[in-house]
Amino acid sequence: MNDFSTILKKLRKSKGLNQEELAAVLGVRKTTISNYETGYSTPGGSMLRQIADYFQVSTGMLLGDSVSLRESAPGADPAFVSIPVYASLSAEEGASLPLYQIQLPLSLMGEGHFFAVTVSGDRMDRSALSDGSIAIIRKQNFADNGDVVLLSVGSDPAIFGRLYRFGTMVSVAAESSNPMYHPVIVNNGEQPVTILGKVIKVLQSI
């Protein structure tokens, strides 16, 4: 849990609101507030201002040392790490070029190499990965059962999903309100499954 998560929870309780009531005030789903308070996702600029206005505090006070979404610039604060944001990715090297860079606090990110992808569609809309949000991903080629990852099957475009392994079988589960999505199940011995990284943070769309 980061400073923003702790501060938001305290402010909500100070007004005697539960998560569902605050969600109604802000015009979002209860799961969005829950994700904010657990630190799994962080609001974008306009939502951050809306929260600050409602509680009559500054965005700086609301953030503390938490995440601040901004475009990187020359001479950027060395306490921040610059992360490339892509529209989409595949397992092929050089298949995509970043749209822009964002900066996130080193203290929030921990160790590793990071990139970000703009989420498109409703495949994972029951999780924090809603359409238009930005997934912050730690680059790694492994994952534990239950991790939310970005991966490619063969040469197909990368998809988000919750990963499960059963021997050589790999299941990539969707978390969607749309019934058209079913788990992608492949035999890793027949079709190569390439894990591009693990989702560690989500920035909600501005």
PDB file of C-alpha atoms in Angstrom:
ATOM      1  CA  MET A   1       0.000   0.000   0.000  1.00  0.00           C
ATOM      2  CA  ASN A   2       1.414   3.429  -0.949  1.00  0.00           C
ATOM      3  CA  ASP A   3       0.844   6.907   0.518  1.00  0.00           C
ATOM      4  CA  PHE A   4      -2.021   7.697  -1.868  1.00  0.00           C
ATOM      5  CA  SER A   5      -3.827   4.492  -0.898  1.00  0.00           C
ATOM      6  CA  THR A   6      -3.500   5.236   2.818  1.00  0.00           C
ATOM      7  CA  ILE A   7      -4.528   8.877   2.443  1.00  0.00           C
ATOM      8  CA  LEU A   8      -7.562   8.070   0.295  1.00  0.00           C
ATOM      9  CA  LYS A   9      -8.783   5.472   2.790  1.00  0.00           C
ATOM     10  CA  LYS A  10      -8.409   7.913   5.698  1.00  0.00           C
ATOM     11  CA  LEU A  11     -10.208  10.691   3.819  1.00  0.00           C
ATOM     12  CA  ARG A  12     -13.049   8.363   2.836  1.00  0.00           C
ATOM     13  CA  LYS A  13     -13.519   7.202   6.419  1.00  0.00           C
ATOM     14  CA  SER A  14     -13.367  10.782   7.695  1.00  0.00           C
ATOM     15  CA  LYS A  15     -16.530  11.460   5.698  1.00  0.00           C
ATOM     16  CA  GLY A  16     -18.172   8.282   6.935  1.00  0.00           C
ATOM     17  CA  LEU A  17     -18.334   6.765   3.452  1.00  0.00           C
ATOM     18  CA  ASN A  18     -17.903   3.155   2.421  1.00  0.00           C
ATOM     19  CA  GLN A  19     -16.208   2.291  -0.870  1.00  0.00           C
ATOM     20  CA  GLU A  20     -19.496   1.928  -2.732  1.00  0.00           C
ATOM     21  CA  GLU A  21     -20.686   5.371  -1.615  1.00  0.00           C
ATOM     22  CA  LEU A  22     -17.430   7.058  -2.621  1.00  0.00           C
ATOM     23  CA  ALA A  23     -17.565   5.269  -5.967  1.00  0.00           C
ATOM     24  CA  ALA A  24     -21.058   6.684  -6.558  1.00  0.00           C
ATOM     25  CA  VAL A  25     -19.852  10.203  -5.719  1.00  0.00           C
ATOM     26  CA  LEU A  26     -16.957   9.932  -8.180  1.00  0.00           C
ATOM     27  CA  GLY A  27     -18.930   8.118 -10.880  1.00  0.00           C
ATOM     28  CA  VAL A  28     -16.772   4.987 -10.892  1.00  0.00           C
ATOM     29  CA  ARG A  29     -17.203   1.341  -9.898  1.00  0.00           C
ATOM     30  CA  LYS A  30     -16.656   0.106  -6.353  1.00  0.00           C
ATOM     31  CA  THR A  31     -13.816  -2.102  -7.630  1.00  0.00           C
ATOM     32  CA  THR A  32     -12.011   1.039  -8.820  1.00  0.00           C
ATOM     33  CA  ILE A  33     -12.023   2.481  -5.294  1.00  0.00           C
ATOM     34  CA  SER A  34     -10.943  -0.880  -3.896  1.00  0.00           C
ATOM     35  CA  ASN A  35      -8.031  -0.999  -6.361  1.00  0.00           C
ATOM     36  CA  TYR A  36      -7.012   2.542  -5.396  1.00  0.00           C
ATOM     37  CA  GLU A  37      -7.023   1.683  -1.696  1.00  0.00           C
ATOM     38  CA  THR A  38      -5.061  -1.549  -2.076  1.00  0.00           C
ATOM     39  CA  GLY A  39      -2.482   0.215  -4.247  1.00  0.00           C
ATOM     40  CA  TYR A  40      -3.125  -1.965  -7.295  1.00  0.00           C
ATOM     41  CA  SER A  41      -4.086   1.006  -9.452  1.00  0.00           C
ATOM     42  CA  THR A  42      -3.639   4.765  -9.320  1.00  0.00           C
ATOM     43  CA  PRO A  43      -5.967   7.436 -10.747  1.00  0.00           C
ATOM     44  CA  GLY A  44      -5.047   9.515 -13.760  1.00  0.00           C
ATOM     45  CA  GLY A  45      -4.825  13.288 -13.682  1.00  0.00           C
ATOM     46  CA  SER A  46      -8.490  14.278 -14.031  1.00  0.00           C
ATOM     47  CA  MET A  47      -9.708  11.667 -11.538  1.00  0.00           C
ATOM     48  CA  LEU A  48      -6.991  12.693  -9.103  1.00  0.00           C
ATOM     49  CA  ARG A  49      -8.186  16.297  -9.318  1.00  0.00           C
ATOM     50  CA  GLN A  50     -11.800  15.175  -8.873  1.00  0.00           C
ATOM     51  CA  ILE A  51     -10.877  13.270  -5.709  1.00  0.00           C
ATOM     52  CA  ALA A  52      -8.838  16.214  -4.402  1.00  0.00           C
ATOM     53  CA  ASP A  53     -11.703  18.648  -5.088  1.00  0.00           C
ATOM     54  CA  TYR A  54     -14.234  16.421  -3.356  1.00  0.00           C
ATOM     55  CA  PHE A  55     -12.146  16.108  -0.199  1.00  0.00           C
ATOM     56  CA  GLN A  56     -11.017  19.756  -0.473  1.00  0.00           C
ATOM     57  CA  VAL A  57      -7.311  18.955  -0.415  1.00  0.00           C
ATOM     58  CA  SER A  58      -4.488  19.565  -2.882  1.00  0.00           C
ATOM     59  CA  THR A  59      -3.400  16.873  -5.317  1.00  0.00           C
ATOM     60  CA  GLY A  60       0.057  17.091  -3.760  1.00  0.00           C
ATOM     61  CA  MET A  61      -1.337  16.330  -0.311  1.00  0.00           C
ATOM     62  CA  LEU A  62      -3.387  13.492  -1.778  1.00  0.00           C
ATOM     63  CA  LEU A  63      -0.375  11.942  -3.506  1.00  0.00           C
ATOM     64  CA  GLY A  64       2.267  12.228  -0.819  1.00  0.00           C
ATOM     65  CA  ASP A  65       5.118  10.231  -2.327  1.00  0.00           C
ATOM     66  CA  SER A  66       2.757   8.256  -4.536  1.00  0.00           C
ATOM     67  CA  VAL A  67       2.578   8.142  -8.280  1.00  0.00           C
ATOM     68  CA  SER A  68       2.455  11.267 -10.418  1.00  0.00           C
ATOM     69  CA  LEU A  69       1.756  10.731 -14.109  1.00  0.00           C
ATOM     70  CA  ARG A  70       3.641  13.162 -16.306  1.00  0.00           C
ATOM     71  CA  GLU A  71       5.573  13.193 -19.534  1.00  0.00           C
ATOM     72  CA  SER A  72       9.308  12.877 -19.103  1.00  0.00           C
ATOM     73  CA  ALA A  73      11.578  15.769 -19.976  1.00  0.00           C
ATOM     74  CA  PRO A  74      15.303  16.488 -20.139  1.00  0.00           C
ATOM     75  CA  GLY A  75      16.739  17.047 -16.680  1.00  0.00           C
ATOM     76  CA  ALA A  76      13.996  14.999 -15.037  1.00  0.00           C
ATOM     77  CA  ASP A  77      14.158  14.263 -11.316  1.00  0.00           C
ATOM     78  CA  PRO A  78      16.660  11.402 -10.809  1.00  0.00           C
ATOM     79  CA  ALA A  79      14.308   9.963  -8.163  1.00  0.00           C
ATOM     80  CA  PHE A  80      11.984   9.046 -11.031  1.00  0.00           C
ATOM     81  CA  VAL A  81      12.346   6.326 -13.656  1.00  0.00           C
ATOM     82  CA  SER A  82      11.350   6.955 -17.271  1.00  0.00           C
ATOM     83  CA  ILE A  83       9.035   4.281 -18.699  1.00  0.00           C
ATOM     84  CA  PRO A  84       8.114   3.882 -22.394  1.00  0.00           C
ATOM     85  CA  VAL A  85       4.395   3.569 -23.154  1.00  0.00           C
ATOM     86  CA  TYR A  86       3.329   1.399 -26.111  1.00  0.00           C
ATOM     87  CA  ALA A  87       0.001   1.073 -27.898  1.00  0.00           C
ATOM     88  CA  SER A  88       0.569  -2.680 -28.239  1.00  0.00           C
ATOM     89  CA  LEU A  89       3.362  -5.238 -28.267  1.00  0.00           C
ATOM     90  CA  SER A  90       4.223  -8.615 -29.708  1.00  0.00           C
ATOM     91  CA  ALA A  91       7.006 -11.065 -28.979  1.00  0.00           C
ATOM     92  CA  GLU A  92       8.931  -9.823 -32.030  1.00  0.00           C
ATOM     93  CA  GLU A  93      11.765  -7.431 -31.307  1.00  0.00           C
ATOM     94  CA  GLY A  94      11.183  -3.951 -32.707  1.00  0.00           C
ATOM     95  CA  ALA A  95       7.557  -4.660 -33.597  1.00  0.00           C
ATOM     96  CA  SER A  96       6.417  -1.478 -31.864  1.00  0.00           C
ATOM     97  CA  LEU A  97       7.774   1.934 -31.005  1.00  0.00           C
ATOM     98  CA  PRO A  98       6.764   3.741 -27.806  1.00  0.00           C
ATOM     99  CA  LEU A  99       4.149   6.474 -28.054  1.00  0.00           C
ATOM    100  CA  TYR A 100       5.726   8.562 -25.295  1.00  0.00           C
ATOM    101  CA  GLN A 101       7.469   8.267 -21.923  1.00  0.00           C
ATOM    102  CA  ILE A 102       6.098   8.665 -18.417  1.00  0.00           C
ATOM    103  CA  GLN A 103       7.938   9.051 -15.133  1.00  0.00           C
ATOM    104  CA  LEU A 104       7.178   7.117 -11.969  1.00  0.00           C
ATOM    105  CA  PRO A 105       8.932   7.265  -8.587  1.00  0.00           C
ATOM    106  CA  LEU A 106      11.792   4.817  -8.149  1.00  0.00           C
ATOM    107  CA  SER A 107      10.607   4.219  -4.590  1.00  0.00           C
ATOM    108  CA  LEU A 108       7.278   2.957  -5.934  1.00  0.00           C
ATOM    109  CA  MET A 109       8.669   0.730  -8.666  1.00  0.00           C
ATOM    110  CA  GLY A 110      11.349  -1.324  -6.933  1.00  0.00           C
ATOM    111  CA  GLU A 111      14.003  -3.169  -8.920  1.00  0.00           C
ATOM    112  CA  GLY A 112      13.744  -4.265 -12.534  1.00  0.00           C
ATOM    113  CA  HIS A 113      13.193  -2.983 -16.050  1.00  0.00           C
ATOM    114  CA  PHE A 114       9.768  -1.588 -16.855  1.00  0.00           C
ATOM    115  CA  PHE A 115       7.546  -0.669 -19.772  1.00  0.00           C
ATOM    116  CA  ALA A 116       3.890   0.266 -20.114  1.00  0.00           C
ATOM    117  CA  VAL A 117       1.060  -0.611 -22.493  1.00  0.00           C
ATOM    118  CA  THR A 118      -2.201   1.223 -23.098  1.00  0.00           C
ATOM    119  CA  VAL A 119      -5.079  -1.178 -22.464  1.00  0.00           C
ATOM    120  CA  SER A 120      -7.553  -1.517 -25.324  1.00  0.00           C
ATOM    121  CA  GLY A 121     -10.875  -3.345 -25.090  1.00  0.00           C
ATOM    122  CA  ASP A 122     -12.827  -5.083 -22.354  1.00  0.00           C
ATOM    123  CA  ARG A 123     -10.985  -8.394 -22.031  1.00  0.00           C
ATOM    124  CA  MET A 124      -9.905  -7.541 -18.456  1.00  0.00           C
ATOM    125  CA  ASP A 125     -12.514  -4.938 -17.483  1.00  0.00           C
ATOM    126  CA  ARG A 126     -13.453  -6.741 -14.266  1.00  0.00           C
ATOM    127  CA  SER A 127      -9.926  -6.138 -13.043  1.00  0.00           C
ATOM    128  CA  ALA A 128      -8.164  -2.782 -12.920  1.00  0.00           C
ATOM    129  CA  LEU A 129      -7.222  -3.169 -16.608  1.00  0.00           C
ATOM    130  CA  SER A 130     -10.102  -1.171 -18.042  1.00  0.00           C
ATOM    131  CA  ASP A 131     -10.157   0.253 -21.557  1.00  0.00           C
ATOM    132  CA  GLY A 132      -7.820   3.240 -21.824  1.00  0.00           C
ATOM    133  CA  SER A 133      -5.877   2.537 -18.636  1.00  0.00           C
ATOM    134  CA  ILE A 134      -2.098   2.149 -18.681  1.00  0.00           C
ATOM    135  CA  ALA A 135      -0.586  -1.111 -17.440  1.00  0.00           C
ATOM    136  CA  ILE A 136       2.853  -0.787 -15.850  1.00  0.00           C
ATOM    137  CA  ILE A 137       4.748  -4.002 -16.517  1.00  0.00           C
ATOM    138  CA  ARG A 138       7.945  -5.427 -15.080  1.00  0.00           C
ATOM    139  CA  LYS A 139       9.880  -7.077 -17.888  1.00  0.00           C
ATOM    140  CA  GLN A 140      10.307 -10.783 -17.087  1.00  0.00           C
ATOM    141  CA  ASN A 141       9.873 -14.090 -18.883  1.00  0.00           C
ATOM    142  CA  PHE A 142       8.365 -16.030 -15.977  1.00  0.00           C
ATOM    143  CA  ALA A 143       5.295 -15.753 -13.746  1.00  0.00           C
ATOM    144  CA  ASP A 144       3.565 -17.557 -10.902  1.00  0.00           C
ATOM    145  CA  ASN A 145       0.102 -19.073 -11.135  1.00  0.00           C
ATOM    146  CA  GLY A 146      -2.478 -16.332 -10.713  1.00  0.00           C
ATOM    147  CA  ASP A 147      -0.237 -13.479 -11.894  1.00  0.00           C
ATOM    148  CA  VAL A 148      -1.685 -10.992 -14.378  1.00  0.00           C
ATOM    149  CA  VAL A 149       0.708 -10.911 -17.304  1.00  0.00           C
ATOM    150  CA  LEU A 150       1.196  -9.680 -20.840  1.00  0.00           C
ATOM    151  CA  LEU A 151       2.072 -12.558 -23.155  1.00  0.00           C
ATOM    152  CA  SER A 152       2.081 -13.723 -26.753  1.00  0.00           C
ATOM    153  CA  VAL A 153       1.096 -17.110 -28.154  1.00  0.00           C
ATOM    154  CA  GLY A 154       3.202 -17.854 -31.220  1.00  0.00           C
ATOM    155  CA  SER A 155       3.387 -14.721 -33.374  1.00  0.00           C
ATOM    156  CA  ASP A 156      -0.026 -13.418 -32.249  1.00  0.00           C
ATOM    157  CA  PRO A 157      -0.333  -9.933 -30.725  1.00  0.00           C
ATOM    158  CA  ALA A 158       0.219  -9.835 -26.983  1.00  0.00           C
ATOM    159  CA  ILE A 159      -2.780 -10.110 -24.646  1.00  0.00           C
ATOM    160  CA  PHE A 160      -3.377  -9.505 -20.964  1.00  0.00           C
ATOM    161  CA  GLY A 161      -4.653 -12.314 -18.789  1.00  0.00           C
ATOM    162  CA  ARG A 162      -4.337 -14.205 -15.537  1.00  0.00           C
ATOM    163  CA  LEU A 163      -1.850 -17.030 -16.011  1.00  0.00           C
ATOM    164  CA  TYR A 164      -2.249 -20.616 -14.850  1.00  0.00           C
ATOM    165  CA  ARG A 165      -0.025 -23.599 -15.681  1.00  0.00           C
ATOM    166  CA  PHE A 166      -0.960 -27.272 -15.632  1.00  0.00           C
ATOM    167  CA  GLY A 167       2.091 -29.261 -16.713  1.00  0.00           C
ATOM    168  CA  THR A 168       2.774 -28.252 -20.320  1.00  0.00           C
ATOM    169  CA  MET A 169      -0.667 -26.624 -20.608  1.00  0.00           C
ATOM    170  CA  VAL A 170      -0.997 -22.878 -20.176  1.00  0.00           C
ATOM    171  CA  SER A 171      -4.315 -21.139 -19.484  1.00  0.00           C
ATOM    172  CA  VAL A 172      -4.680 -17.373 -19.878  1.00  0.00           C
ATOM    173  CA  ALA A 173      -7.942 -16.374 -18.212  1.00  0.00           C
ATOM    174  CA  ALA A 174      -9.887 -13.240 -19.116  1.00  0.00           C
ATOM    175  CA  GLU A 175     -11.645 -11.200 -16.421  1.00  0.00           C
ATOM    176  CA  SER A 176     -14.360  -9.583 -18.507  1.00  0.00           C
ATOM    177  CA  SER A 177     -18.015  -8.611 -18.283  1.00  0.00           C
ATOM    178  CA  ASN A 178     -18.209  -9.617 -21.952  1.00  0.00           C
ATOM    179  CA  PRO A 179     -19.162 -13.320 -22.274  1.00  0.00           C
ATOM    180  CA  MET A 180     -17.410 -13.604 -25.643  1.00  0.00           C
ATOM    181  CA  TYR A 181     -14.046 -13.979 -23.896  1.00  0.00           C
ATOM    182  CA  HIS A 182     -12.953 -17.467 -22.905  1.00  0.00           C
ATOM    183  CA  PRO A 183      -9.653 -18.677 -21.432  1.00  0.00           C
ATOM    184  CA  VAL A 184      -6.891 -19.126 -23.996  1.00  0.00           C
ATOM    185  CA  ILE A 185      -5.569 -22.655 -23.427  1.00  0.00           C
ATOM    186  CA  VAL A 186      -2.473 -23.852 -25.278  1.00  0.00           C
ATOM    187  CA  ASN A 187       0.078 -26.630 -25.062  1.00  0.00           C
ATOM    188  CA  ASN A 188       3.368 -24.839 -24.532  1.00  0.00           C
ATOM    189  CA  GLY A 189       5.153 -27.738 -26.191  1.00  0.00           C
ATOM    190  CA  GLU A 190       3.235 -27.164 -29.436  1.00  0.00           C
ATOM    191  CA  GLN A 191       2.768 -23.379 -29.460  1.00  0.00           C
ATOM    192  CA  PRO A 192       5.419 -21.166 -27.854  1.00  0.00           C
ATOM    193  CA  VAL A 193       4.070 -18.981 -25.074  1.00  0.00           C
ATOM    194  CA  THR A 194       6.203 -15.887 -24.504  1.00  0.00           C
ATOM    195  CA  ILE A 195       5.694 -13.983 -21.261  1.00  0.00           C
ATOM    196  CA  LEU A 196       6.631 -10.354 -21.882  1.00  0.00           C
ATOM    197  CA  GLY A 197       6.134  -9.218 -18.308  1.00  0.00           C
ATOM    198  CA  LYS A 198       4.047  -9.076 -15.162  1.00  0.00           C
ATOM    199  CA  VAL A 199       1.550  -6.276 -14.495  1.00  0.00           C
ATOM    200  CA  ILE A 200       2.578  -4.557 -11.272  1.00  0.00           C
ATOM    201  CA  LYS A 201       0.585  -1.317 -11.425  1.00  0.00           C
ATOM    202  CA  VAL A 202      -2.275   0.244 -13.366  1.00  0.00           C
ATOM    203  CA  LEU A 203      -2.818   3.948 -14.078  1.00  0.00           C
ATOM    204  CA  GLN A 204      -6.437   4.746 -14.787  1.00  0.00           C
ATOM    205  CA  SER A 205      -7.217   6.768 -17.905  1.00  0.00           C
ATOM    206  CA  ILE A 206      -7.298  10.533 -17.662  1.00  0.00           C
TER     207      ILE A 206
END
